[in-house]
PDB file of C-alpha atoms in Angstrom:
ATOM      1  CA  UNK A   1      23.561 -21.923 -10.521  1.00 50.00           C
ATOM      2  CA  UNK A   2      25.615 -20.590  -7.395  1.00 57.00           C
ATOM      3  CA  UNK A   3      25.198 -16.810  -8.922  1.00 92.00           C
ATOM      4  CA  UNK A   4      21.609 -17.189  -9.730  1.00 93.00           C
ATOM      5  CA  UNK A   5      20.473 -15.441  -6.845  1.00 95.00           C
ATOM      6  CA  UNK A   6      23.067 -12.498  -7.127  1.00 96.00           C
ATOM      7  CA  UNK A   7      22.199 -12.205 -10.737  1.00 95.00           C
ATOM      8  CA  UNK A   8      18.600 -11.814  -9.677  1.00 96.00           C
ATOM      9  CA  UNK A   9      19.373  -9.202  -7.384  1.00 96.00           C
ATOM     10  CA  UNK A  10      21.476  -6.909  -9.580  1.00 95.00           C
ATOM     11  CA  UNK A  11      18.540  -7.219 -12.103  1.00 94.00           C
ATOM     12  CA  UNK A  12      15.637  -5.925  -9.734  1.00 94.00           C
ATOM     13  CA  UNK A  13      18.349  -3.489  -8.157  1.00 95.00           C
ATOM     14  CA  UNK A  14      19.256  -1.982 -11.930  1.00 94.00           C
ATOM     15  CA  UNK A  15      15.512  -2.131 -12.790  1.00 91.00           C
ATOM     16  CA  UNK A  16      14.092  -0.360  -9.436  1.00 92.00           C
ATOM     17  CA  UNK A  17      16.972   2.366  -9.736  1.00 92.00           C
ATOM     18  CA  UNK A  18      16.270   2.741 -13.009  1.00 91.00           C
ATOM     19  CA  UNK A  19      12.239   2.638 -13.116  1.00 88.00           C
ATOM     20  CA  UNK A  20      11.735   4.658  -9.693  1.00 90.00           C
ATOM     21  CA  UNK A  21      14.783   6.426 -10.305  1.00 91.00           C
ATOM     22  CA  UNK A  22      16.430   5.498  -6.814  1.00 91.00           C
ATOM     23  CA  UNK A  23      19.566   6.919  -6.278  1.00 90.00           C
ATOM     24  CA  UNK A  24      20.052   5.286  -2.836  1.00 91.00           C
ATOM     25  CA  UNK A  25      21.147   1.626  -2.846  1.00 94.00           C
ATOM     26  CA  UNK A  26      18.446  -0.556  -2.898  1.00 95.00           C
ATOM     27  CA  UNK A  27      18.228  -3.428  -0.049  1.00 97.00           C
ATOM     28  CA  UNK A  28      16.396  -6.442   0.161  1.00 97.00           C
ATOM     29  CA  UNK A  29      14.813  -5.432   2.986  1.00 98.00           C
ATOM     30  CA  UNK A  30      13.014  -2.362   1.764  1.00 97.00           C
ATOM     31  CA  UNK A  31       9.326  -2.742   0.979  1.00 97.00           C
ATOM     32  CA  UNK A  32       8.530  -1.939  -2.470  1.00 96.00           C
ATOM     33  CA  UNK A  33       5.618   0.043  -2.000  1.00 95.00           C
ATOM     34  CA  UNK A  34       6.461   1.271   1.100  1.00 96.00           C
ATOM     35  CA  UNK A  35      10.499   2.252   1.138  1.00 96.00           C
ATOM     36  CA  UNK A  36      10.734   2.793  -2.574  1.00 96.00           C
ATOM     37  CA  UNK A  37       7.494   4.069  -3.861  1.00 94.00           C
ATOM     38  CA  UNK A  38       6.549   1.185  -6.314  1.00 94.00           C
ATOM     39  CA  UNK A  39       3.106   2.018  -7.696  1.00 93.00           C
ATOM     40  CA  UNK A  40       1.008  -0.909  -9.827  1.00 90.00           C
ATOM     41  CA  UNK A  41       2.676   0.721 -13.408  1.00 90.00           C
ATOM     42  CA  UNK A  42       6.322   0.277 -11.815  1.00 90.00           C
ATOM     43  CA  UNK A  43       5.419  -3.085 -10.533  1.00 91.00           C
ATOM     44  CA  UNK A  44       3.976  -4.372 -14.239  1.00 90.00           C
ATOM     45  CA  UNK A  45       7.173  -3.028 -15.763  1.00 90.00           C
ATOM     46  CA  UNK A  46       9.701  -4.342 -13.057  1.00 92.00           C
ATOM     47  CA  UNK A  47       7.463  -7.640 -13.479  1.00 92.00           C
ATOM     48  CA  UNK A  48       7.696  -8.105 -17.442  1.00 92.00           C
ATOM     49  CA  UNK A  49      11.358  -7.339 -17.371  1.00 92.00           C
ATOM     50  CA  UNK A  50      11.484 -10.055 -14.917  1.00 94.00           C
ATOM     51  CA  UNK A  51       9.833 -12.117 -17.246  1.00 94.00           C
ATOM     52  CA  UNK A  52      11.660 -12.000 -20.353  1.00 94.00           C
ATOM     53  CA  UNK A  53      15.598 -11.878 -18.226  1.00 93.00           C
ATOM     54  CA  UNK A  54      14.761 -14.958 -16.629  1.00 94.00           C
ATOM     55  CA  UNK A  55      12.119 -16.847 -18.629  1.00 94.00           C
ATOM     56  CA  UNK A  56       9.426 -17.398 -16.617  1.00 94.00           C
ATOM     57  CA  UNK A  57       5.628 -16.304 -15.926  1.00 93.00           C
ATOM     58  CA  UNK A  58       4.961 -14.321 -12.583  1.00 92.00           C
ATOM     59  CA  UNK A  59       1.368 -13.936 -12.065  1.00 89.00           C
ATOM     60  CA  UNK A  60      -0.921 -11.735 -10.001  1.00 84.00           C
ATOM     61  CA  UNK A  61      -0.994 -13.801  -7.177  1.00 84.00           C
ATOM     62  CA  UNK A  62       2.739 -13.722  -7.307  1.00 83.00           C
ATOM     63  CA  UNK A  63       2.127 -10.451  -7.113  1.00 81.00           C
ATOM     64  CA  UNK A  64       0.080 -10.229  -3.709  1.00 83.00           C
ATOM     65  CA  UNK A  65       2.481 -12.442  -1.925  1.00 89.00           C
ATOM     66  CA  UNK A  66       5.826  -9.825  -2.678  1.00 95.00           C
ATOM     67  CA  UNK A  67       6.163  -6.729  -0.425  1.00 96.00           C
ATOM     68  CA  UNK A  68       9.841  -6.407  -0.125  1.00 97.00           C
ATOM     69  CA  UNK A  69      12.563  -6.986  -2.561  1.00 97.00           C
ATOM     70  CA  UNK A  70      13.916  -9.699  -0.947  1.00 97.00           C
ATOM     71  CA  UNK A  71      10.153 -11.447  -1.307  1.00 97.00           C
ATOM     72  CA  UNK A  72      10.435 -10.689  -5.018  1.00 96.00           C
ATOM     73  CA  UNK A  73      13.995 -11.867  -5.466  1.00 97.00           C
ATOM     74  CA  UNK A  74      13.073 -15.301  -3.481  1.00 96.00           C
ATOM     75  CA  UNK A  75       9.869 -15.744  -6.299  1.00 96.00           C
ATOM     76  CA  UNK A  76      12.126 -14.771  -9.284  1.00 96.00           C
ATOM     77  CA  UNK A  77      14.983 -17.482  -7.933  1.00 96.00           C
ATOM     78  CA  UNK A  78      11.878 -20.243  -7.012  1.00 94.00           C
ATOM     79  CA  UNK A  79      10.385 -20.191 -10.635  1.00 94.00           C
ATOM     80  CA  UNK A  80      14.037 -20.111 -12.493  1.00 94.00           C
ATOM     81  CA  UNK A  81      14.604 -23.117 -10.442  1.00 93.00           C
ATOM     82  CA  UNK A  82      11.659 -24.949 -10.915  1.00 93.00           C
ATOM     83  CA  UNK A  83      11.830 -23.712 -14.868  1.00 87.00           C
ATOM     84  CA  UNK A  84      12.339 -26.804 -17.599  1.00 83.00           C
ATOM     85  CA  UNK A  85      16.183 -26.601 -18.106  1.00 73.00           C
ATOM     86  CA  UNK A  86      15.650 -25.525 -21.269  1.00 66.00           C
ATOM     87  CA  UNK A  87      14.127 -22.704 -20.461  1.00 54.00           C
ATOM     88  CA  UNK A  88      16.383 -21.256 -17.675  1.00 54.00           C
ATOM     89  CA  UNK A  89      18.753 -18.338 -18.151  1.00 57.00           C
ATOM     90  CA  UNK A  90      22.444 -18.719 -18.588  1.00 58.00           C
ATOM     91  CA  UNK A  91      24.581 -17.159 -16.367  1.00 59.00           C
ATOM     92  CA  UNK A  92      27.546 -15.373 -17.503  1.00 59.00           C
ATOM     93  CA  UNK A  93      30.243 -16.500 -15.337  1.00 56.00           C
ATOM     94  CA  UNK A  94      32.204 -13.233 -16.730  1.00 58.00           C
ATOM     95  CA  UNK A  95      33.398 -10.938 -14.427  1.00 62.00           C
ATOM     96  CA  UNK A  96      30.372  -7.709 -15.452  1.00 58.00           C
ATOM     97  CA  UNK A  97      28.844 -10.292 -17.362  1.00 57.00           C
ATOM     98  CA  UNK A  98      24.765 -10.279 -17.335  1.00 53.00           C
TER      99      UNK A  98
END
Protein backbone atom coordinates (compact mmCIF):
# COMPACT_ATOMS: atom_id res chain seq x y z
CA UNK A 1 0.00 0.00 0.00
CA UNK A 2 2.65 2.69 -1.23
CA UNK A 3 -0.28 5.53 -0.83
CA UNK A 4 -1.46 4.32 2.46
CA UNK A 5 0.29 6.81 4.32
CA UNK A 6 -0.69 9.81 1.97
CA UNK A 7 -4.22 8.62 2.08
CA UNK A 8 -4.01 8.80 5.84
CA UNK A 9 -2.82 12.16 5.79
CA UNK A 10 -5.36 13.78 3.46
CA UNK A 11 -8.01 12.11 5.76
CA UNK A 12 -6.85 13.71 9.19
CA UNK A 13 -5.92 16.95 7.09
CA UNK A 14 -9.78 17.09 5.52
CA UNK A 15 -11.12 16.05 8.97
CA UNK A 16 -9.01 18.68 11.22
CA UNK A 17 -9.87 21.52 8.57
CA UNK A 18 -13.10 20.55 8.59
CA UNK A 19 -13.82 19.78 12.48
CA UNK A 20 -11.59 22.81 13.87
CA UNK A 21 -12.33 24.69 10.91
CA UNK A 22 -8.54 25.38 9.98
CA UNK A 23 -8.09 27.37 7.15
CA UNK A 24 -4.25 27.21 7.28
CA UNK A 25 -2.65 24.03 5.91
CA UNK A 26 -2.29 21.58 8.35
CA UNK A 27 1.37 19.96 8.94
CA UNK A 28 2.44 16.99 10.52
CA UNK A 29 4.34 18.70 12.74
CA UNK A 30 1.74 20.78 14.49
CA UNK A 31 0.57 19.57 17.88
CA UNK A 32 -3.00 18.91 17.99
CA UNK A 33 -3.83 20.44 21.08
CA UNK A 34 -1.37 22.84 21.02
CA UNK A 35 -1.05 24.39 17.18
CA UNK A 36 -4.58 23.56 16.20
CA UNK A 37 -6.78 23.74 19.19
CA UNK A 38 -8.03 20.05 19.35
CA UNK A 39 -10.18 19.77 22.48
CA UNK A 40 -11.31 15.97 23.83
CA UNK A 41 -14.91 16.41 21.57
CA UNK A 42 -12.69 17.17 18.33
CA UNK A 43 -10.37 14.41 19.20
CA UNK A 44 -13.46 11.64 19.71
CA UNK A 45 -14.84 12.82 16.39
CA UNK A 46 -11.46 13.01 14.39
CA UNK A 47 -10.92 9.48 16.21
CA UNK A 48 -14.29 7.63 15.10
CA UNK A 49 -13.92 8.94 11.62
CA UNK A 50 -10.61 7.37 11.79
CA UNK A 51 -12.19 4.36 12.74
CA UNK A 52 -14.75 3.62 10.31
CA UNK A 53 -12.22 5.13 6.94
CA UNK A 54 -9.71 2.76 7.84
CA UNK A 55 -11.21 -0.12 9.83
CA UNK A 56 -9.62 -0.31 12.83
CA UNK A 57 -10.05 0.35 16.77
CA UNK A 58 -7.91 3.29 18.29
CA UNK A 59 -8.18 3.26 21.93
CA UNK A 60 -7.55 5.68 24.78
CA UNK A 61 -4.20 4.81 25.28
CA UNK A 62 -3.73 5.42 21.63
CA UNK A 63 -4.94 8.39 22.53
CA UNK A 64 -2.28 9.53 25.27
CA UNK A 65 0.60 8.53 23.13
CA UNK A 66 -0.55 11.18 19.93
CA UNK A 67 0.33 14.90 20.33
CA UNK A 68 1.08 15.88 16.84
CA UNK A 69 -0.45 14.88 13.63
CA UNK A 70 2.30 13.20 12.43
CA UNK A 71 2.04 10.88 15.87
CA UNK A 72 -1.57 10.25 14.87
CA UNK A 73 -0.93 9.57 11.21
CA UNK A 74 2.06 7.00 12.25
CA UNK A 75 -0.85 5.06 14.74
CA UNK A 76 -3.56 5.21 11.98
CA UNK A 77 -0.81 3.67 9.27
CA UNK A 78 0.59 0.99 12.26
CA UNK A 79 -2.96 -0.53 12.95
CA UNK A 80 -4.07 -0.56 9.00
CA UNK A 81 -0.94 -2.48 8.64
CA UNK A 82 -1.14 -4.79 11.26
CA UNK A 83 -5.17 -5.08 10.35
CA UNK A 84 -6.35 -8.84 9.02
CA UNK A 85 -6.26 -8.23 5.18
CA UNK A 86 -9.63 -8.49 5.12
CA UNK A 87 -10.25 -5.85 7.00
CA UNK A 88 -7.92 -3.14 5.52
CA UNK A 89 -9.10 -0.27 3.35
CA UNK A 90 -8.74 -0.20 -0.37
CA UNK A 91 -6.99 2.38 -1.85
CA UNK A 92 -8.22 4.07 -4.83
CA UNK A 93 -5.38 4.26 -7.09
CA UNK A 94 -7.59 7.05 -9.03
CA UNK A 95 -6.21 10.19 -9.51
CA UNK A 96 -8.89 12.29 -6.52
CA UNK A 97 -9.87 8.98 -5.65
CA UNK A 98 -10.52 8.36 -1.67
Amino acid sequence: MPDLRAEILDEVRQTLSAELEISEPVELHHGLARDLGMDSMGAIVLAVGLEDRFRIKLSDVDAGAVVTVKDLVDLVERRVRAAPKEDKPKVDRRPGGR
